[in-house]
PDB file of C-alpha atoms in Angstrom:
ATOM      1  CA  UNK A 990      41.407   4.455  -2.010  1.00 57.00           C
ATOM      2  CA  UNK A 991      37.929   3.466  -3.154  1.00 54.00           C
ATOM      3  CA  UNK A 992      36.397   6.354  -1.209  1.00 63.00           C
ATOM      4  CA  UNK A 993      38.902   8.807  -2.727  1.00 62.00           C
ATOM      5  CA  UNK A 994      38.160   7.610  -6.244  1.00 57.00           C
ATOM      6  CA  UNK A 995      34.447   7.755  -5.568  1.00 61.00           C
ATOM      7  CA  UNK A 996      34.644  11.334  -4.321  1.00 65.00           C
ATOM      8  CA  UNK A 997      36.719  12.405  -7.349  1.00 64.00           C
ATOM      9  CA  UNK A 998      34.250  10.821  -9.757  1.00 61.00           C
ATOM     10  CA  UNK A 999      31.302  12.337  -7.867  1.00 66.00           C
ATOM     11  CA  UNK A1000      32.877  15.818  -7.903  1.00 67.00           C
ATOM     12  CA  UNK A1001      33.658  15.625 -11.609  1.00 63.00           C
ATOM     13  CA  UNK A1002      30.170  14.424 -12.449  1.00 62.00           C
ATOM     14  CA  UNK A1003      28.540  17.067 -10.254  1.00 66.00           C
ATOM     15  CA  UNK A1004      30.496  19.925 -11.854  1.00 65.00           C
ATOM     16  CA  UNK A1005      30.078  18.507 -15.332  1.00 61.00           C
ATOM     17  CA  UNK A1006      33.833  18.367 -15.969  1.00 57.00           C
ATOM     18  CA  UNK A1007      34.081  14.648 -16.579  1.00 53.00           C
ATOM     19  CA  UNK A1008      33.824  12.338 -19.456  1.00 60.00           C
ATOM     20  CA  UNK A1009      31.528   9.940 -17.642  1.00 61.00           C
ATOM     21  CA  UNK A1010      32.370   6.584 -19.282  1.00 64.00           C
ATOM     22  CA  UNK A1011      36.119   7.136 -18.958  1.00 67.00           C
ATOM     23  CA  UNK A1012      35.979   8.143 -15.297  1.00 64.00           C
ATOM     24  CA  UNK A1013      33.711   5.245 -14.411  1.00 68.00           C
ATOM     25  CA  UNK A1014      36.029   2.772 -16.160  1.00 69.00           C
ATOM     26  CA  UNK A1015      39.062   4.176 -14.330  1.00 71.00           C
ATOM     27  CA  UNK A1016      37.267   3.922 -10.978  1.00 70.00           C
ATOM     28  CA  UNK A1017      36.083   0.358 -11.627  1.00 73.00           C
ATOM     29  CA  UNK A1018      39.542  -0.709 -12.828  1.00 72.00           C
ATOM     30  CA  UNK A1019      41.184   0.759  -9.726  1.00 68.00           C
ATOM     31  CA  UNK A1020      38.773  -1.059  -7.405  1.00 68.00           C
ATOM     32  CA  UNK A1021      39.210  -4.386  -9.218  1.00 64.00           C
ATOM     33  CA  UNK A1022      43.013  -4.149  -9.301  1.00 61.00           C
ATOM     34  CA  UNK A1023      43.185  -3.133  -5.644  1.00 61.00           C
ATOM     35  CA  UNK A1024      41.015  -6.107  -4.705  1.00 56.00           C
ATOM     36  CA  UNK A1025      43.085  -8.548  -6.767  1.00 57.00           C
ATOM     37  CA  UNK A1026      46.405  -7.421  -5.328  1.00 54.00           C
ATOM     38  CA  UNK A1027      45.214  -6.938  -1.730  1.00 52.00           C
ATOM     39  CA  UNK A1028      43.283 -10.217  -1.396  1.00 50.00           C
ATOM     40  CA  UNK A1029      46.340 -12.452  -0.815  1.00 50.00           C
ATOM     41  CA  UNK A1030      47.341 -10.248   2.116  1.00 47.00           C
ATOM     42  CA  UNK A1031      44.184 -11.354   3.923  1.00 47.00           C
ATOM     43  CA  UNK A1032      45.528 -14.879   4.373  1.00 45.00           C
ATOM     44  CA  UNK A1033      48.820 -13.750   5.942  1.00 48.00           C
ATOM     45  CA  UNK A1034      49.099 -15.304   9.384  1.00 52.00           C
ATOM     46  CA  UNK A1035      46.553 -18.043   8.706  1.00 60.00           C
ATOM     47  CA  UNK A1036      47.143 -21.425  10.287  1.00 75.00           C
ATOM     48  CA  UNK A1037      47.537 -22.511  13.872  1.00 79.00           C
ATOM     49  CA  UNK A1038      49.749 -21.773  16.821  1.00 86.00           C
ATOM     50  CA  UNK A1039      50.312 -24.169  19.689  1.00 84.00           C
ATOM     51  CA  UNK A1040      50.526 -22.383  23.029  1.00 88.00           C
ATOM     52  CA  UNK A1041      51.305 -23.648  26.515  1.00 89.00           C
ATOM     53  CA  UNK A1042      47.683 -24.574  27.316  1.00 92.00           C
ATOM     54  CA  UNK A1043      45.768 -23.684  24.160  1.00 93.00           C
ATOM     55  CA  UNK A1044      45.600 -23.920  20.401  1.00 92.00           C
ATOM     56  CA  UNK A1045      44.953 -20.814  18.307  1.00 91.00           C
ATOM     57  CA  UNK A1046      43.381 -21.401  14.908  1.00 87.00           C
ATOM     58  CA  UNK A1047      43.406 -18.636  12.297  1.00 87.00           C
ATOM     59  CA  UNK A1048      41.261 -19.463   9.283  1.00 83.00           C
ATOM     60  CA  UNK A1049      40.212 -16.126   7.873  1.00 82.00           C
ATOM     61  CA  UNK A1050      37.704 -14.715   8.797  1.00 84.00           C
ATOM     62  CA  UNK A1051      37.781 -16.756  12.036  1.00 87.00           C
ATOM     63  CA  UNK A1052      40.406 -16.618  14.791  1.00 90.00           C
ATOM     64  CA  UNK A1053      39.689 -18.790  17.839  1.00 90.00           C
ATOM     65  CA  UNK A1054      41.780 -19.833  20.820  1.00 93.00           C
ATOM     66  CA  UNK A1055      40.785 -23.144  22.411  1.00 93.00           C
ATOM     67  CA  UNK A1056      41.982 -24.471  25.762  1.00 94.00           C
ATOM     68  CA  UNK A1057      43.326 -28.023  25.640  1.00 94.00           C
ATOM     69  CA  UNK A1058      40.902 -28.984  28.412  1.00 93.00           C
ATOM     70  CA  UNK A1059      37.926 -28.033  26.194  1.00 94.00           C
ATOM     71  CA  UNK A1060      38.912 -29.899  23.028  1.00 94.00           C
ATOM     72  CA  UNK A1061      38.655 -33.390  21.607  1.00 95.00           C
ATOM     73  CA  UNK A1062      40.612 -34.399  18.519  1.00 96.00           C
ATOM     74  CA  UNK A1063      40.694 -36.985  15.774  1.00 95.00           C
ATOM     75  CA  UNK A1064      43.121 -37.592  12.889  1.00 95.00           C
ATOM     76  CA  UNK A1065      41.417 -38.811   9.731  1.00 93.00           C
ATOM     77  CA  UNK A1066      41.568 -39.118   5.939  1.00 90.00           C
ATOM     78  CA  UNK A1067      41.019 -35.865   3.970  1.00 86.00           C
ATOM     79  CA  UNK A1068      38.657 -37.613   1.530  1.00 87.00           C
ATOM     80  CA  UNK A1069      36.239 -39.051   4.088  1.00 87.00           C
ATOM     81  CA  UNK A1070      33.027 -37.652   5.573  1.00 92.00           C
ATOM     82  CA  UNK A1071      34.923 -34.694   7.074  1.00 92.00           C
ATOM     83  CA  UNK A1072      35.880 -33.345   3.631  1.00 92.00           C
ATOM     84  CA  UNK A1073      34.924 -29.680   3.041  1.00 93.00           C
ATOM     85  CA  UNK A1074      32.394 -29.453   0.210  1.00 94.00           C
ATOM     86  CA  UNK A1075      31.056 -25.879   0.295  1.00 95.00           C
ATOM     87  CA  UNK A1076      32.654 -22.669   1.566  1.00 94.00           C
ATOM     88  CA  UNK A1077      29.976 -20.469   3.119  1.00 94.00           C
ATOM     89  CA  UNK A1078      32.285 -17.675   4.279  1.00 92.00           C
ATOM     90  CA  UNK A1079      36.011 -17.343   3.900  1.00 89.00           C
ATOM     91  CA  UNK A1080      38.877 -17.128   1.475  1.00 83.00           C
ATOM     92  CA  UNK A1081      40.562 -19.346  -1.054  1.00 86.00           C
ATOM     93  CA  UNK A1082      43.627 -19.325  -3.249  1.00 84.00           C
ATOM     94  CA  UNK A1083      45.139 -22.164  -5.255  1.00 88.00           C
ATOM     95  CA  UNK A1084      46.297 -24.632  -2.622  1.00 88.00           C
ATOM     96  CA  UNK A1085      44.693 -22.979   0.437  1.00 88.00           C
ATOM     97  CA  UNK A1086      41.105 -22.575   1.625  1.00 90.00           C
ATOM     98  CA  UNK A1087      40.055 -21.000   4.921  1.00 90.00           C
ATOM     99  CA  UNK A1088      36.813 -20.016   6.623  1.00 92.00           C
ATOM    100  CA  UNK A1089      33.436 -21.589   7.320  1.00 94.00           C
ATOM    101  CA  UNK A1090      32.600 -24.709   5.311  1.00 96.00           C
ATOM    102  CA  UNK A1091      29.839 -27.271   5.064  1.00 97.00           C
ATOM    103  CA  UNK A1092      31.356 -30.760   5.265  1.00 95.00           C
ATOM    104  CA  UNK A1093      30.433 -33.961   3.423  1.00 95.00           C
ATOM    105  CA  UNK A1094      28.823 -35.286   6.630  1.00 94.00           C
ATOM    106  CA  UNK A1095      26.509 -32.242   6.806  1.00 95.00           C
ATOM    107  CA  UNK A1096      28.277 -30.548   9.716  1.00 95.00           C
ATOM    108  CA  UNK A1097      29.681 -27.013   9.605  1.00 96.00           C
ATOM    109  CA  UNK A1098      33.293 -26.334  10.516  1.00 95.00           C
ATOM    110  CA  UNK A1099      35.975 -23.682  10.608  1.00 94.00           C
ATOM    111  CA  UNK A1100      38.499 -24.922   8.055  1.00 93.00           C
ATOM    112  CA  UNK A1101      42.190 -24.346   7.339  1.00 92.00           C
ATOM    113  CA  UNK A1102      42.733 -26.623   4.340  1.00 91.00           C
ATOM    114  CA  UNK A1103      46.066 -26.859   2.545  1.00 88.00           C
ATOM    115  CA  UNK A1104      46.009 -29.174  -0.441  1.00 85.00           C
ATOM    116  CA  UNK A1105      48.572 -31.905  -0.327  1.00 83.00           C
ATOM    117  CA  UNK A1106      47.863 -32.902   3.264  1.00 87.00           C
ATOM    118  CA  UNK A1107      47.767 -36.652   3.803  1.00 90.00           C
ATOM    119  CA  UNK A1108      45.762 -36.353   7.046  1.00 93.00           C
ATOM    120  CA  UNK A1109      43.187 -34.007   8.543  1.00 94.00           C
ATOM    121  CA  UNK A1110      42.949 -33.007  12.195  1.00 94.00           C
ATOM    122  CA  UNK A1111      39.397 -32.573  13.471  1.00 95.00           C
ATOM    123  CA  UNK A1112      39.029 -30.520  16.645  1.00 95.00           C
ATOM    124  CA  UNK A1113      35.748 -30.385  18.533  1.00 94.00           C
ATOM    125  CA  UNK A1114      35.403 -27.586  21.082  1.00 93.00           C
ATOM    126  CA  UNK A1115      32.922 -25.013  22.319  1.00 84.00           C
ATOM    127  CA  UNK A1116      30.134 -26.574  20.217  1.00 88.00           C
ATOM    128  CA  UNK A1117      32.196 -26.013  17.049  1.00 92.00           C
ATOM    129  CA  UNK A1118      34.232 -28.157  14.728  1.00 96.00           C
ATOM    130  CA  UNK A1119      37.604 -27.126  13.355  1.00 94.00           C
ATOM    131  CA  UNK A1120      39.339 -28.887  10.478  1.00 95.00           C
ATOM    132  CA  UNK A1121      43.078 -28.454   9.909  1.00 93.00           C
ATOM    133  CA  UNK A1122      44.645 -30.021   6.823  1.00 92.00           C
ATOM    134  CA  UNK A1123      48.322 -29.293   6.346  1.00 88.00           C
ATOM    135  CA  UNK A1124      51.452 -31.367   5.678  1.00 88.00           C
ATOM    136  CA  UNK A1125      52.551 -30.893   9.326  1.00 87.00           C
ATOM    137  CA  UNK A1126      49.235 -31.800  10.931  1.00 92.00           C
ATOM    138  CA  UNK A1127      50.362 -35.219  12.192  1.00 94.00           C
ATOM    139  CA  UNK A1128      53.065 -33.544  14.276  1.00 93.00           C
ATOM    140  CA  UNK A1129      50.445 -31.136  15.674  1.00 92.00           C
ATOM    141  CA  UNK A1130      48.193 -34.105  16.529  1.00 94.00           C
ATOM    142  CA  UNK A1131      51.036 -35.867  18.375  1.00 94.00           C
ATOM    143  CA  UNK A1132      51.903 -32.688  20.289  1.00 93.00           C
ATOM    144  CA  UNK A1133      48.265 -32.283  21.361  1.00 94.00           C
ATOM    145  CA  UNK A1134      48.156 -35.906  22.560  1.00 94.00           C
ATOM    146  CA  UNK A1135      51.338 -35.314  24.593  1.00 93.00           C
ATOM    147  CA  UNK A1136      49.665 -32.277  26.159  1.00 93.00           C
ATOM    148  CA  UNK A1137      46.767 -34.460  27.333  1.00 92.00           C
ATOM    149  CA  UNK A1138      44.063 -33.649  24.780  1.00 93.00           C
ATOM    150  CA  UNK A1139      41.371 -36.332  24.506  1.00 92.00           C
ATOM    151  CA  UNK A1140      41.569 -38.236  21.197  1.00 87.00           C
ATOM    152  CA  UNK A1141      39.408 -40.302  18.837  1.00 76.00           C
ATOM    153  CA  UNK A1142      36.087 -39.440  20.424  1.00 65.00           C
ATOM    154  CA  UNK A1143      34.245 -37.638  17.623  1.00 65.00           C
TER     155      UNK A1143
END
């Protein structure tokens, strides 16, 4: 859509058939409105999925699948040293933040953070940290423990 609008504006300007300020305002408005209405679609499918032997984490723009044998986990308070303090790449809406974050303890992590979570699951794997905060995270933690994932070692 942006490319189409750009080519129309370019053609009109090149042939001299356009009222420049009006065309530019229409093009800018179209781009802004498209971005506003399309942005929430980017977070569709975010979260986690528990497989038979792995956990898939989708925190736009990151999607990683981690084998249970490669991960270590810890359940902690969302206001402690593992709290996200700065998003360096990702997406946020009221109530949900995803992507790469710098944490209060100085570490970097892939984060799926839903406000209202009473606990945070920290996953360490493949030289990365993952933080999942969601109202159902305690159930996920218990399921991972049942599947044999090593706990409380971070």
